[in-house]
Amino acid sequence: MNRTGIGTWEQINPFLAEASKITGVPLVAANDVHYLNQGDQLAQETLICIGSNKTLMDENRYRLGSDQFYFKSPEQMRALFQAFPEACDRTLEIAERCEIHFKLEDDEGKPIYHLPTYPTQGGVSLKDEMVRLSREGLEKRIAQAIQRGEEINEEKRAEYDKRLDYELGVIDGMGFNGYFLIVQDFIGWAKSHDIPVGPGRGSGAGSLVAYSLGITDLDPMPYNLIFERFLNPERISMPDFDVDFCQENRQRVIEYVTNKYGEASVSQIITYGKLQARAAIRDVGRVMGMTFGEVDVVAKLVPEKLGITLKDAIDEEPRLRDLMETDPKVNNLMELAQKIEGLVRHAGIHAAGVIIADGNIISHAPLYRGTEGENVVQYDMKHSEKIGLIKFDFLGLKTLTHVNDALKLVEKNRGKKFRTEDISLTDKGIYQVMCKGDTAGIFQFEGEGITDLIRKAQPTCFEDIVAINALYRPGPMDMIPDYLARKKGEKKVEFLFPELEPILKETYGIVVYQEQVQLIAAKIANYSLGEADMLRRAMGKKIAEVMAEQKTRFLSGAKENQHDLKKAEELFDTMAEFAKYGFNKSHAAAYCVVA
């Protein structure tokens, strides 16, 4: 039974009561809720108009027909259904029957992940398969390096083996063997079917196991790329490989995993587009029938701050307050816009994320069919991960398509066939071309501003290009003049401690990368690299209490190493200042390989 104030329902209710007596089927009181407060009817109808592209004045628009579609209190429901108290009681009975349990942790308190079991041959364990493929892959990588003329002596070889064994131990201990095997499998399939794959993206490029398995194509060892930036043994969370595929063939890789693990186990992920401050004003203004010019004046008075709310905008901008006070139409616009601000405007599909699960995904989450008939999980990325569903990122990158087309043209016109990995990162010709400013079409380096920076910096090696890529971003840009002065010898490069030189030499004493923060903490204050990753995160978030704890820990470690505490404190403060802008070196390096 519903009491909505609409005549049809009021006529139906007596019939339902009579039918209940005749059939013995109990009555249930229902509250048809469309919005929270009774005064929100107009806001709800405005939201409907936004979704249906109509105006409030449109005679054919949808109307609720009553202001009773709000969330009523138990007392209000009892009053509405006072003739049928048992109908209200029955809602409690139904609620008590409802049971849903998300088992998010196992008996040891570890997160449960719904990851498919990677198929191995002959009953081989996932651990043994990982070890075998990783060691075979490393042997192949080292052989290729030697063939390219790189020197791998016994000492360096021992470093590779030690790092590989360490990473394998961490991955196995955290239970992620299956995840790595699944990723290497679909990347391997793509490469074997001539689908270009990026050399890496994000912090995953810091893993030697990933490099050995062919997940990434940049050796992390020569560039001080850190595994713990990707997978921290002291902070249990799922690894997350972002993988770039040729734009034209990305869907083929998704089809491969769908066929391998079953359609019921593979799904896209929903995204919810929410109404932000300016968008809310523009949408409400259109629905109210205001002209573009009228709405534009109001929208542009909202300060351009990330995440700003309309309430904040009204508090901060006197011109907006004045307009609201003098123009009733603007006042109504702002009142309505504030009511719908932050609500979902539309749903879409995540551009890259694909869930691969152990069995039928619908056992874990609700699904719907996308426009192409594909499964789409109705939990967004954040909530999907909370219940243990694992997202794999299949990104489409046009640059990989362009590079592949260029290689085909070289073969066609020059009769020479080669792969991108055959291009040496030490080829001086690369840097000579870039120093001239000939950067048109070069991935991430073709804009006027960054081209000007390249001309000024005159890069001569891969490390220089990586630093430029990391610095040319909002925030780190402030460090560019200092970087250039040091690189050109106009400013002396000094290190607070001699131990910092190997870490900061390539960036001329400036902390540019997040990984440098980790290495400094490990070297100066005896942090493990996992612990240093927690320090890096704390510096990025700037939580005063956590920062105070970390500073005490850092100075204690520096004291153990018999370092000057005044200098150590200066170093910590310098790191904290730079860390808020510090960039992920693994990502910058991998994308510079693409460039």
Coordinates of C-alpha atoms in Angstrom, one line a residue:
M1 CA 0.0 0.0 0.0
N2 CA 1.2 3.5 -0.9
R3 CA 0.0 6.9 0.4
T4 CA 1.4 9.4 -2.1
G5 CA -1.5 11.9 -2.3
I6 CA -2.2 10.8 -5.9
G7 CA -5.8 9.8 -6.5
T8 CA -5.0 6.6 -8.2
W9 CA -3.2 5.1 -5.2
E10 CA -5.8 6.4 -2.8
Q11 CA -8.4 4.5 -4.9
I12 CA -6.3 1.3 -5.1
N13 CA -5.6 1.0 -1.3
P14 CA -9.2 0.0 -0.3
F15 CA -9.2 -2.6 -3.1
L16 CA -5.8 -4.0 -1.7
A17 CA -7.2 -4.2 1.8
E18 CA -10.2 -6.2 0.5
A19 CA -8.0 -8.4 -1.6
S20 CA -5.9 -9.1 1.5
K21 CA -8.9 -10.3 3.5
I22 CA -10.1 -12.5 0.7
T23 CA -6.7 -14.1 -0.2
G24 CA -5.0 -14.0 3.2
V25 CA -2.0 -12.3 1.6
P26 CA -0.7 -9.8 4.3
L27 CA -0.7 -6.1 3.6
V28 CA 2.6 -4.1 3.6
A29 CA 2.9 -0.4 3.9
A30 CA 5.3 1.1 1.4
N31 CA 7.0 4.5 1.2
D32 CA 7.7 5.5 -2.4
V33 CA 10.9 7.5 -1.9
H34 CA 12.4 9.7 -4.6
Y35 CA 14.1 12.3 -2.5
L36 CA 15.0 13.1 1.1
N37 CA 13.0 16.1 2.3
Q38 CA 9.4 17.1 1.5
G39 CA 10.6 20.4 0.0
D40 CA 12.8 18.7 -2.6
Q41 CA 10.0 17.9 -5.1
L42 CA 11.1 20.7 -7.5
A43 CA 14.7 19.7 -7.2
Q44 CA 13.9 16.1 -8.1
E45 CA 11.8 17.2 -11.1
T46 CA 14.7 19.5 -12.1
L47 CA 17.0 16.5 -12.0
I48 CA 14.6 14.5 -14.2
C49 CA 14.5 17.4 -16.7
I50 CA 18.3 17.4 -16.9
G51 CA 18.3 13.7 -17.6
S52 CA 15.5 13.9 -20.2
N53 CA 16.7 17.2 -21.8
K54 CA 13.5 19.1 -21.1
T55 CA 12.7 22.4 -19.3
L56 CA 10.4 22.9 -16.3
M57 CA 8.0 24.8 -18.5
D58 CA 7.6 21.9 -21.0
E59 CA 4.1 20.6 -20.8
N60 CA 5.2 17.1 -21.8
R61 CA 7.9 16.8 -19.0
Y62 CA 7.5 14.2 -16.3
R63 CA 5.8 15.4 -13.1
L64 CA 5.7 13.6 -9.8
G65 CA 2.2 15.0 -9.1
S66 CA 2.7 15.2 -5.4
D67 CA 5.1 16.4 -2.7
Q68 CA 4.8 13.1 -0.8
F69 CA 7.7 11.2 -2.4
Y70 CA 10.1 12.0 0.4
F71 CA 11.7 9.9 3.1
K72 CA 9.1 9.8 5.9
S73 CA 9.8 9.1 9.5
P74 CA 8.3 6.0 11.3
E75 CA 5.8 8.3 13.1
Q76 CA 4.7 9.8 9.8
M77 CA 4.2 6.4 8.3
R78 CA 2.2 5.2 11.3
A79 CA 0.0 8.3 11.0
L80 CA -0.6 7.7 7.3
F81 CA -1.5 4.0 7.8
Q82 CA -3.3 4.3 11.2
A83 CA -6.1 2.3 9.8
F84 CA -3.7 -0.5 8.9
P85 CA -1.1 -0.7 11.8
E86 CA -0.3 -4.3 10.9
A87 CA 0.9 -3.1 7.4
C88 CA 3.6 -1.0 9.1
D89 CA 4.6 -3.9 11.4
R90 CA 5.1 -6.1 8.4
T91 CA 7.8 -3.8 7.0
L92 CA 9.9 -4.7 10.1
E93 CA 9.3 -8.4 9.5
I94 CA 10.5 -8.1 5.9
A95 CA 13.6 -6.2 7.0
E96 CA 14.5 -8.8 9.6
R97 CA 14.2 -11.5 6.9
C98 CA 16.8 -9.7 4.7
E99 CA 20.3 -11.0 5.1
I100 CA 23.4 -10.1 3.2
H101 CA 26.9 -10.7 4.2
F102 CA 30.0 -9.6 2.4
K103 CA 32.9 -11.7 3.7
L104 CA 35.7 -9.2 3.1
E105 CA 38.4 -10.9 5.2
D106 CA 39.5 -14.5 5.9
D107 CA 39.9 -16.0 9.4
E108 CA 43.4 -14.4 9.6
G109 CA 42.0 -11.0 8.9
K110 CA 43.5 -10.8 5.4
P111 CA 41.4 -9.3 2.6
I112 CA 39.6 -11.8 0.4
Y113 CA 40.1 -11.2 -3.3
H114 CA 37.9 -12.8 -5.9
L115 CA 40.6 -13.6 -8.4
P116 CA 40.4 -16.5 -10.9
T117 CA 42.8 -19.4 -10.5
Y118 CA 45.4 -19.1 -13.2
P119 CA 45.5 -22.4 -15.0
T120 CA 48.9 -24.2 -14.8
Q121 CA 49.9 -27.5 -16.5
G122 CA 50.6 -30.7 -14.7
G123 CA 49.3 -29.5 -11.3
V124 CA 52.3 -27.0 -10.9
S125 CA 51.7 -24.6 -8.1
L126 CA 51.3 -20.9 -8.8
K127 CA 54.4 -20.2 -6.8
D128 CA 56.5 -22.6 -8.9
E129 CA 55.1 -21.3 -12.1
M130 CA 56.0 -17.8 -11.1
V131 CA 59.5 -18.7 -10.2
R132 CA 60.0 -20.7 -13.4
L133 CA 58.7 -18.0 -15.7
S134 CA 60.4 -15.2 -13.9
R135 CA 63.8 -16.9 -13.9
E136 CA 63.5 -17.9 -17.5
G137 CA 62.4 -14.4 -18.4
L138 CA 65.3 -12.8 -16.6
E139 CA 67.8 -15.1 -18.4
K140 CA 66.3 -13.9 -21.7
R141 CA 66.4 -10.2 -20.7
I142 CA 70.1 -10.5 -19.6
A143 CA 71.0 -12.3 -22.8
Q144 CA 69.3 -9.5 -24.8
A145 CA 71.2 -6.8 -22.8
I146 CA 74.5 -8.5 -23.5
Q147 CA 73.6 -8.7 -27.2
R148 CA 72.9 -5.0 -27.2
G149 CA 76.5 -4.4 -25.9
E150 CA 75.6 -3.9 -22.2
E151 CA 78.1 -5.2 -19.7
I152 CA 76.6 -7.6 -17.1
N153 CA 79.4 -8.9 -14.9
E154 CA 79.1 -11.4 -12.1
E155 CA 78.5 -8.8 -9.5
K156 CA 75.7 -7.1 -11.4
R157 CA 74.2 -10.5 -12.2
A158 CA 74.2 -11.3 -8.5
E159 CA 72.3 -8.1 -7.9
Y160 CA 69.6 -9.1 -10.4
D161 CA 69.2 -12.5 -8.9
K162 CA 69.0 -11.1 -5.4
R163 CA 66.4 -8.5 -6.4
L164 CA 64.4 -11.1 -8.3
D165 CA 64.3 -13.6 -5.3
Y166 CA 63.3 -10.8 -3.0
E167 CA 60.4 -9.6 -5.2
L168 CA 59.2 -13.2 -5.7
G169 CA 59.2 -13.7 -2.0
V170 CA 57.2 -10.6 -1.3
I171 CA 54.7 -11.5 -4.1
D172 CA 54.3 -15.0 -2.8
G173 CA 54.0 -13.9 0.8
M174 CA 51.2 -11.4 -0.1
G175 CA 49.4 -14.1 -2.2
F176 CA 49.6 -12.3 -5.5
N177 CA 51.3 -15.0 -7.7
G178 CA 48.0 -15.5 -9.6
Y179 CA 47.6 -11.8 -10.3
F180 CA 51.0 -11.5 -11.9
L181 CA 50.5 -14.6 -13.9
I182 CA 47.1 -13.4 -15.3
V183 CA 48.6 -10.1 -16.3
Q184 CA 51.6 -11.6 -18.0
D185 CA 49.4 -14.1 -19.8
F186 CA 47.1 -11.5 -21.6
I187 CA 50.1 -9.2 -22.3
G188 CA 52.0 -12.2 -23.7
W189 CA 49.0 -13.1 -25.9
A190 CA 48.8 -9.5 -27.2
K191 CA 52.5 -9.4 -28.1
S192 CA 52.2 -12.8 -29.8
H193 CA 49.3 -11.5 -31.9
D194 CA 51.2 -8.3 -33.0
I195 CA 49.2 -6.0 -30.8
P196 CA 51.6 -3.2 -29.6
V197 CA 51.9 -3.0 -25.8
G198 CA 53.4 -0.1 -23.8
P199 CA 56.7 -0.6 -22.0
G200 CA 55.0 0.2 -18.7
R201 CA 52.7 2.7 -16.9
G202 CA 52.6 3.8 -13.3
S203 CA 54.7 2.3 -10.5
G204 CA 54.6 -1.3 -11.9
A205 CA 57.6 -0.4 -14.0
G206 CA 59.6 -0.6 -10.8
S207 CA 59.3 -4.4 -10.6
L208 CA 62.0 -6.7 -11.9
V209 CA 59.6 -9.6 -11.8
A210 CA 57.3 -7.6 -14.1
Y211 CA 60.2 -6.9 -16.4
S212 CA 61.2 -10.6 -16.4
L213 CA 57.7 -11.8 -17.1
G214 CA 57.3 -9.3 -20.0
I215 CA 54.7 -7.3 -18.3
T216 CA 56.9 -4.2 -18.6
D217 CA 59.8 -3.5 -21.0
L218 CA 62.0 -1.2 -18.9
D219 CA 64.8 -2.6 -16.8
P220 CA 64.2 -1.0 -13.3
M221 CA 67.8 -1.7 -12.1
P222 CA 69.8 0.9 -14.0
Y223 CA 67.4 3.6 -13.1
N224 CA 66.8 3.0 -9.4
L225 CA 63.2 2.2 -9.8
I226 CA 61.7 0.8 -6.6
F227 CA 59.6 -2.3 -6.3
E228 CA 58.1 -1.1 -3.0
R229 CA 56.6 1.9 -4.7
F230 CA 54.4 -0.6 -6.5
L231 CA 53.9 -3.4 -3.9
N232 CA 54.6 -2.6 -0.3
P233 CA 55.0 -5.6 1.9
E234 CA 54.2 -3.4 4.9
R235 CA 50.9 -2.2 3.6
I236 CA 48.7 -5.0 2.2
S237 CA 46.8 -3.8 -0.9
M238 CA 46.3 -5.3 -4.3
P239 CA 49.0 -4.6 -7.0
D240 CA 47.6 -2.6 -9.9
F241 CA 49.2 -2.8 -13.3
D242 CA 48.0 -0.2 -15.8
V243 CA 48.6 -1.6 -19.2
D244 CA 48.6 0.5 -22.5
F245 CA 47.6 -1.3 -25.6
C246 CA 47.4 -0.1 -29.2
Q247 CA 44.1 1.9 -29.4
E248 CA 42.8 -0.1 -32.4
N249 CA 43.3 -3.5 -30.8
R250 CA 42.6 -3.0 -27.1
Q251 CA 39.2 -4.7 -27.5
R252 CA 40.8 -7.8 -28.9
V253 CA 42.7 -8.3 -25.6
I254 CA 39.5 -7.9 -23.6
E255 CA 37.8 -10.5 -25.8
Y256 CA 40.8 -12.8 -25.2
V257 CA 40.3 -12.7 -21.4
T258 CA 36.5 -13.0 -21.8
N259 CA 37.0 -16.2 -23.8
K260 CA 39.6 -17.5 -21.4
Y261 CA 37.8 -17.0 -18.1
G262 CA 34.2 -17.0 -19.3
E263 CA 31.8 -14.2 -20.1
A264 CA 30.1 -14.5 -16.7
S265 CA 33.5 -13.8 -15.0
V266 CA 34.5 -10.7 -16.9
S267 CA 32.9 -7.3 -16.6
Q268 CA 33.3 -3.6 -17.3
I269 CA 32.8 -1.2 -14.4
I270 CA 30.2 1.6 -14.1
T271 CA 31.2 5.2 -13.5
Y272 CA 28.9 7.8 -12.1
G273 CA 29.1 11.4 -13.3
K274 CA 28.2 13.8 -10.6
L275 CA 27.0 17.4 -10.8
Q276 CA 29.9 19.7 -9.7
A277 CA 29.4 23.3 -8.9
R278 CA 29.6 25.0 -12.3
A279 CA 27.9 22.1 -14.1
A280 CA 25.0 22.2 -11.6
I281 CA 24.4 25.9 -12.3
R282 CA 24.6 25.4 -16.1
D283 CA 22.2 22.4 -16.1
V284 CA 19.7 24.1 -13.7
G285 CA 19.8 27.3 -15.7
R286 CA 19.0 25.5 -18.9
V287 CA 16.1 23.6 -17.3
M288 CA 14.7 26.9 -15.9
G289 CA 14.7 28.3 -19.4
M290 CA 17.4 30.9 -18.9
T291 CA 19.6 31.9 -21.8
F292 CA 23.2 30.7 -22.2
G293 CA 24.5 34.2 -21.5
E294 CA 22.5 34.6 -18.3
V295 CA 23.7 31.3 -17.0
D296 CA 27.3 31.8 -18.1
V297 CA 27.6 35.0 -16.1
V298 CA 26.6 33.2 -12.9
A299 CA 28.7 30.0 -13.6
K300 CA 31.8 32.1 -14.2
L301 CA 31.6 33.7 -10.8
V302 CA 32.3 30.3 -9.2
P303 CA 36.1 30.4 -8.3
E304 CA 38.2 27.9 -10.3
K305 CA 39.2 25.7 -7.4
L306 CA 39.2 21.9 -7.5
G307 CA 36.3 20.4 -5.5
I308 CA 34.8 23.8 -4.6
T309 CA 31.1 23.7 -3.5
L310 CA 28.4 26.3 -4.3
K311 CA 28.2 27.1 -0.6
D312 CA 32.0 27.9 -0.7
A313 CA 31.5 29.9 -3.8
I314 CA 28.8 32.0 -2.3
D315 CA 30.9 32.6 0.8
E316 CA 34.0 33.5 -1.2
E317 CA 32.6 35.6 -4.1
P318 CA 30.8 38.9 -3.1
R319 CA 29.7 39.5 -6.7
L320 CA 27.8 36.2 -6.6
R321 CA 26.1 37.1 -3.4
D322 CA 25.1 40.5 -4.8
L323 CA 23.6 38.9 -7.9
M324 CA 21.6 36.5 -5.7
E325 CA 20.3 39.4 -3.6
T326 CA 19.3 41.6 -6.6
D327 CA 18.0 39.0 -9.1
P328 CA 15.3 36.6 -7.8
K329 CA 15.8 34.4 -10.9
V330 CA 19.5 33.9 -10.0
N331 CA 18.6 33.3 -6.3
N332 CA 16.2 30.5 -7.4
L333 CA 18.9 29.1 -9.7
M334 CA 21.4 29.0 -6.9
E335 CA 19.0 27.4 -4.4
L336 CA 18.0 24.7 -6.9
A337 CA 21.6 24.1 -8.0
Q338 CA 22.7 23.6 -4.4
K339 CA 20.0 21.0 -3.9
I340 CA 21.2 18.9 -6.8
E341 CA 24.9 19.6 -6.5
G342 CA 26.9 16.3 -5.9
L343 CA 24.0 14.1 -7.2
V344 CA 24.5 11.6 -10.0
R345 CA 23.9 13.2 -13.4
H346 CA 24.6 10.2 -15.6
A347 CA 26.2 6.7 -15.6
G348 CA 28.9 5.6 -17.9
I349 CA 31.5 2.8 -18.3
H350 CA 35.1 3.1 -16.9
A351 CA 37.4 3.9 -19.8
A352 CA 40.0 1.2 -18.9
G353 CA 38.9 -1.0 -16.0
V354 CA 37.9 -4.6 -16.5
I355 CA 37.0 -7.0 -13.7
I356 CA 38.1 -10.6 -14.0
A357 CA 36.6 -12.8 -11.2
D358 CA 36.6 -16.3 -9.8
G359 CA 33.3 -17.6 -11.2
N360 CA 30.1 -15.7 -11.8
I361 CA 30.5 -12.0 -11.0
I362 CA 26.8 -11.7 -10.3
S363 CA 27.4 -13.8 -7.1
H364 CA 29.3 -10.7 -5.8
A365 CA 27.7 -7.7 -7.4
P366 CA 24.7 -6.5 -9.5
L367 CA 25.2 -6.3 -13.2
Y368 CA 23.6 -4.6 -16.2
R369 CA 24.1 -4.9 -19.9
G370 CA 26.0 -2.1 -21.7
T371 CA 25.1 -0.7 -25.1
E372 CA 27.2 -3.3 -26.8
G373 CA 25.7 -6.1 -24.7
E374 CA 28.7 -6.4 -22.3
N375 CA 28.5 -7.0 -18.6
V376 CA 28.8 -3.9 -16.4
V377 CA 29.2 -4.1 -12.6
Q378 CA 26.9 -1.6 -11.0
Y379 CA 29.4 -0.9 -8.2
D380 CA 31.9 1.8 -9.1
M381 CA 35.6 1.1 -9.0
K382 CA 36.0 2.0 -5.4
H383 CA 33.2 -0.1 -4.1
S384 CA 34.1 -3.0 -6.4
E385 CA 37.5 -3.1 -4.9
K386 CA 36.1 -3.0 -1.4
I387 CA 34.2 -6.3 -1.9
G388 CA 37.3 -8.0 -3.3
L389 CA 36.7 -7.7 -7.1
I390 CA 39.9 -7.1 -8.9
K391 CA 40.2 -4.4 -11.6
F392 CA 42.6 -4.9 -14.5
D393 CA 43.3 -1.7 -16.6
F394 CA 43.3 -2.1 -20.3
L395 CA 44.1 1.3 -21.7
G396 CA 44.1 2.3 -25.3
L397 CA 47.0 4.5 -26.3
K398 CA 46.9 6.1 -29.8
T399 CA 50.7 6.7 -29.7
L400 CA 51.3 2.9 -29.8
T401 CA 49.2 2.7 -32.9
H402 CA 51.2 5.5 -34.5
V403 CA 54.5 4.0 -33.6
N404 CA 53.4 0.6 -35.0
D405 CA 52.3 2.3 -38.2
A406 CA 55.7 4.1 -38.5
L407 CA 57.6 0.8 -38.1
K408 CA 55.5 -0.7 -40.9
L409 CA 56.3 2.2 -43.1
V410 CA 60.0 1.9 -42.3
E411 CA 59.9 -1.7 -43.3
K412 CA 57.9 -1.0 -46.5
N413 CA 60.0 2.0 -47.6
R414 CA 63.5 1.0 -46.3
G415 CA 63.2 -2.7 -46.3
K416 CA 64.4 -2.8 -42.7
K417 CA 62.4 -4.6 -40.0
F418 CA 63.1 -3.8 -36.3
R419 CA 61.3 -3.5 -33.0
T420 CA 61.0 -0.6 -30.6
E421 CA 63.1 -2.5 -28.1
D422 CA 66.0 -2.5 -30.7
I423 CA 66.2 1.3 -30.2
S424 CA 69.0 2.1 -27.7
L425 CA 68.2 4.6 -25.0
T426 CA 71.9 5.7 -25.2
D427 CA 71.6 6.7 -28.9
K428 CA 73.0 10.3 -28.9
G429 CA 71.0 11.0 -32.1
I430 CA 67.8 10.9 -30.1
Y431 CA 68.8 13.7 -27.8
Q432 CA 70.4 15.8 -30.5
V433 CA 67.0 15.8 -32.3
M434 CA 65.2 16.8 -29.2
C435 CA 67.7 19.5 -28.2
K436 CA 66.9 21.2 -31.6
G437 CA 63.3 21.4 -30.5
D438 CA 62.2 19.0 -33.2
T439 CA 59.6 17.4 -31.0
A440 CA 56.4 17.5 -33.1
G441 CA 54.6 14.2 -32.7
I442 CA 56.8 13.0 -29.8
F443 CA 54.6 11.6 -27.0
Q444 CA 54.4 13.9 -24.0
F445 CA 57.1 16.3 -25.5
E446 CA 55.4 18.1 -28.4
G447 CA 53.8 21.1 -26.6
E448 CA 55.4 24.5 -27.0
G449 CA 56.2 24.9 -23.3
I450 CA 57.9 21.6 -22.8
T451 CA 59.8 22.0 -26.2
D452 CA 61.1 25.3 -24.9
L453 CA 62.2 23.6 -21.7
I454 CA 64.0 20.9 -23.7
R455 CA 65.9 23.6 -25.7
K456 CA 67.0 25.3 -22.4
A457 CA 67.9 22.0 -20.6
Q458 CA 69.7 20.4 -23.6
P459 CA 69.3 16.8 -22.4
T460 CA 72.1 14.4 -23.3
C461 CA 70.8 11.2 -21.8
F462 CA 67.7 9.2 -20.9
E463 CA 67.8 10.4 -17.2
D464 CA 67.6 14.0 -18.4
I465 CA 64.5 13.3 -20.4
V466 CA 62.8 11.6 -17.5
A467 CA 63.5 14.5 -15.2
I468 CA 62.1 17.0 -17.7
N469 CA 59.0 14.9 -18.1
A470 CA 58.5 14.8 -14.3
L471 CA 59.2 18.5 -13.8
Y472 CA 56.9 19.8 -16.5
R473 CA 53.7 19.5 -14.5
P474 CA 51.7 21.8 -12.2
G475 CA 53.6 22.2 -8.9
P476 CA 57.0 20.8 -9.9
M477 CA 57.3 23.5 -12.5
D478 CA 58.3 25.9 -9.7
M479 CA 61.5 23.8 -9.4
I480 CA 62.4 24.2 -13.1
P481 CA 64.5 27.4 -12.8
D482 CA 66.6 25.9 -10.0
Y483 CA 67.0 22.7 -12.0
L484 CA 68.2 24.5 -15.1
A485 CA 70.6 26.7 -13.1
R486 CA 72.2 23.6 -11.5
K487 CA 72.3 21.6 -14.7
K488 CA 74.1 24.5 -16.6
G489 CA 76.6 25.0 -13.7
E490 CA 75.2 28.4 -12.9
K491 CA 74.4 27.2 -9.4
K492 CA 76.6 24.9 -7.3
V493 CA 75.1 21.4 -6.6
E494 CA 75.6 20.6 -2.9
F495 CA 74.4 17.6 -0.8
L496 CA 73.6 17.8 2.9
F497 CA 75.2 14.4 3.3
P498 CA 77.7 12.6 1.0
E499 CA 75.3 9.6 1.0
L500 CA 72.8 11.6 -1.0
E501 CA 75.0 12.1 -4.0
P502 CA 74.2 8.7 -5.7
I503 CA 70.5 9.3 -5.1
L504 CA 70.2 13.0 -6.2
K505 CA 73.1 13.3 -8.7
E506 CA 71.0 12.7 -11.8
T507 CA 68.6 15.6 -10.7
Y508 CA 71.4 17.9 -9.6
G509 CA 70.6 17.7 -5.9
I510 CA 66.8 18.4 -6.3
V511 CA 64.2 15.9 -5.0
V512 CA 62.1 15.3 -8.1
Y513 CA 60.9 11.8 -7.7
Q514 CA 58.8 10.0 -5.0
E515 CA 61.3 7.2 -5.2
Q516 CA 64.1 9.5 -4.2
V517 CA 62.3 10.2 -0.9
Q518 CA 62.2 6.5 -0.2
L519 CA 65.9 6.0 -1.0
I520 CA 66.9 8.9 1.1
A521 CA 64.9 7.7 4.1
A522 CA 66.4 4.2 3.7
K523 CA 70.0 5.5 3.4
I524 CA 70.0 8.3 6.1
A525 CA 67.4 7.0 8.6
N526 CA 67.4 3.2 8.3
Y527 CA 63.9 2.9 6.9
S528 CA 63.0 -0.2 5.0
L529 CA 61.8 0.7 1.5
G530 CA 58.3 -0.4 2.5
E531 CA 58.4 1.8 5.5
A532 CA 59.8 4.6 3.4
D533 CA 56.8 4.2 1.1
M534 CA 54.6 5.0 4.1
L535 CA 56.7 8.1 4.7
R536 CA 56.2 9.2 1.1
R537 CA 52.5 8.8 1.4
A538 CA 52.4 10.7 4.7
M539 CA 54.4 13.6 3.1
G540 CA 52.0 13.7 0.2
K541 CA 48.9 13.9 2.5
K542 CA 50.4 16.4 4.9
I543 CA 48.6 15.1 8.0
A544 CA 50.2 17.0 10.9
E545 CA 50.0 14.1 13.4
V546 CA 51.4 11.5 11.1
M547 CA 54.1 13.9 9.9
A548 CA 55.2 14.6 13.5
E549 CA 55.5 10.8 14.1
Q550 CA 57.5 10.3 10.9
K551 CA 59.8 13.2 11.7
T552 CA 60.6 11.7 15.1
R553 CA 61.2 8.3 13.4
F554 CA 63.4 9.9 10.8
L555 CA 65.6 11.8 13.3
S556 CA 65.9 8.7 15.4
G557 CA 67.2 6.7 12.5
A558 CA 69.5 9.5 11.5
K559 CA 70.9 9.6 15.0
E560 CA 71.5 5.8 14.9
N561 CA 73.6 6.4 11.8
Q562 CA 75.5 9.2 13.7
H563 CA 74.3 12.0 11.4
D564 CA 74.1 15.6 12.4
L565 CA 70.5 16.0 13.7
K566 CA 70.2 19.7 12.6
K567 CA 71.1 18.7 9.1
A568 CA 68.8 15.7 9.3
E569 CA 65.9 17.9 10.3
E570 CA 66.7 20.3 7.4
L571 CA 66.7 17.3 5.1
F572 CA 63.4 16.0 6.4
D573 CA 61.8 19.5 5.9
T574 CA 63.2 19.8 2.4
M575 CA 61.9 16.3 1.5
A576 CA 58.5 17.2 2.9
E577 CA 58.3 20.4 0.8
F578 CA 59.3 18.6 -2.4
A579 CA 57.3 15.4 -1.7
K580 CA 54.0 17.2 -2.3
Y581 CA 55.0 17.7 -5.9
G582 CA 57.2 14.6 -6.3
F583 CA 56.4 12.5 -9.3
N584 CA 56.4 8.7 -9.8
K585 CA 59.8 8.1 -11.5
S586 CA 58.7 4.6 -12.7
H587 CA 55.8 6.1 -14.7
A588 CA 57.9 9.0 -16.0
A589 CA 60.7 6.6 -17.1
A590 CA 58.3 4.2 -18.8
Y591 CA 56.5 6.9 -20.7
C592 CA 59.9 8.4 -21.8
V593 CA 60.6 5.0 -23.4
V594 CA 57.4 5.5 -25.4
A595 CA 58.6 9.0 -26.3

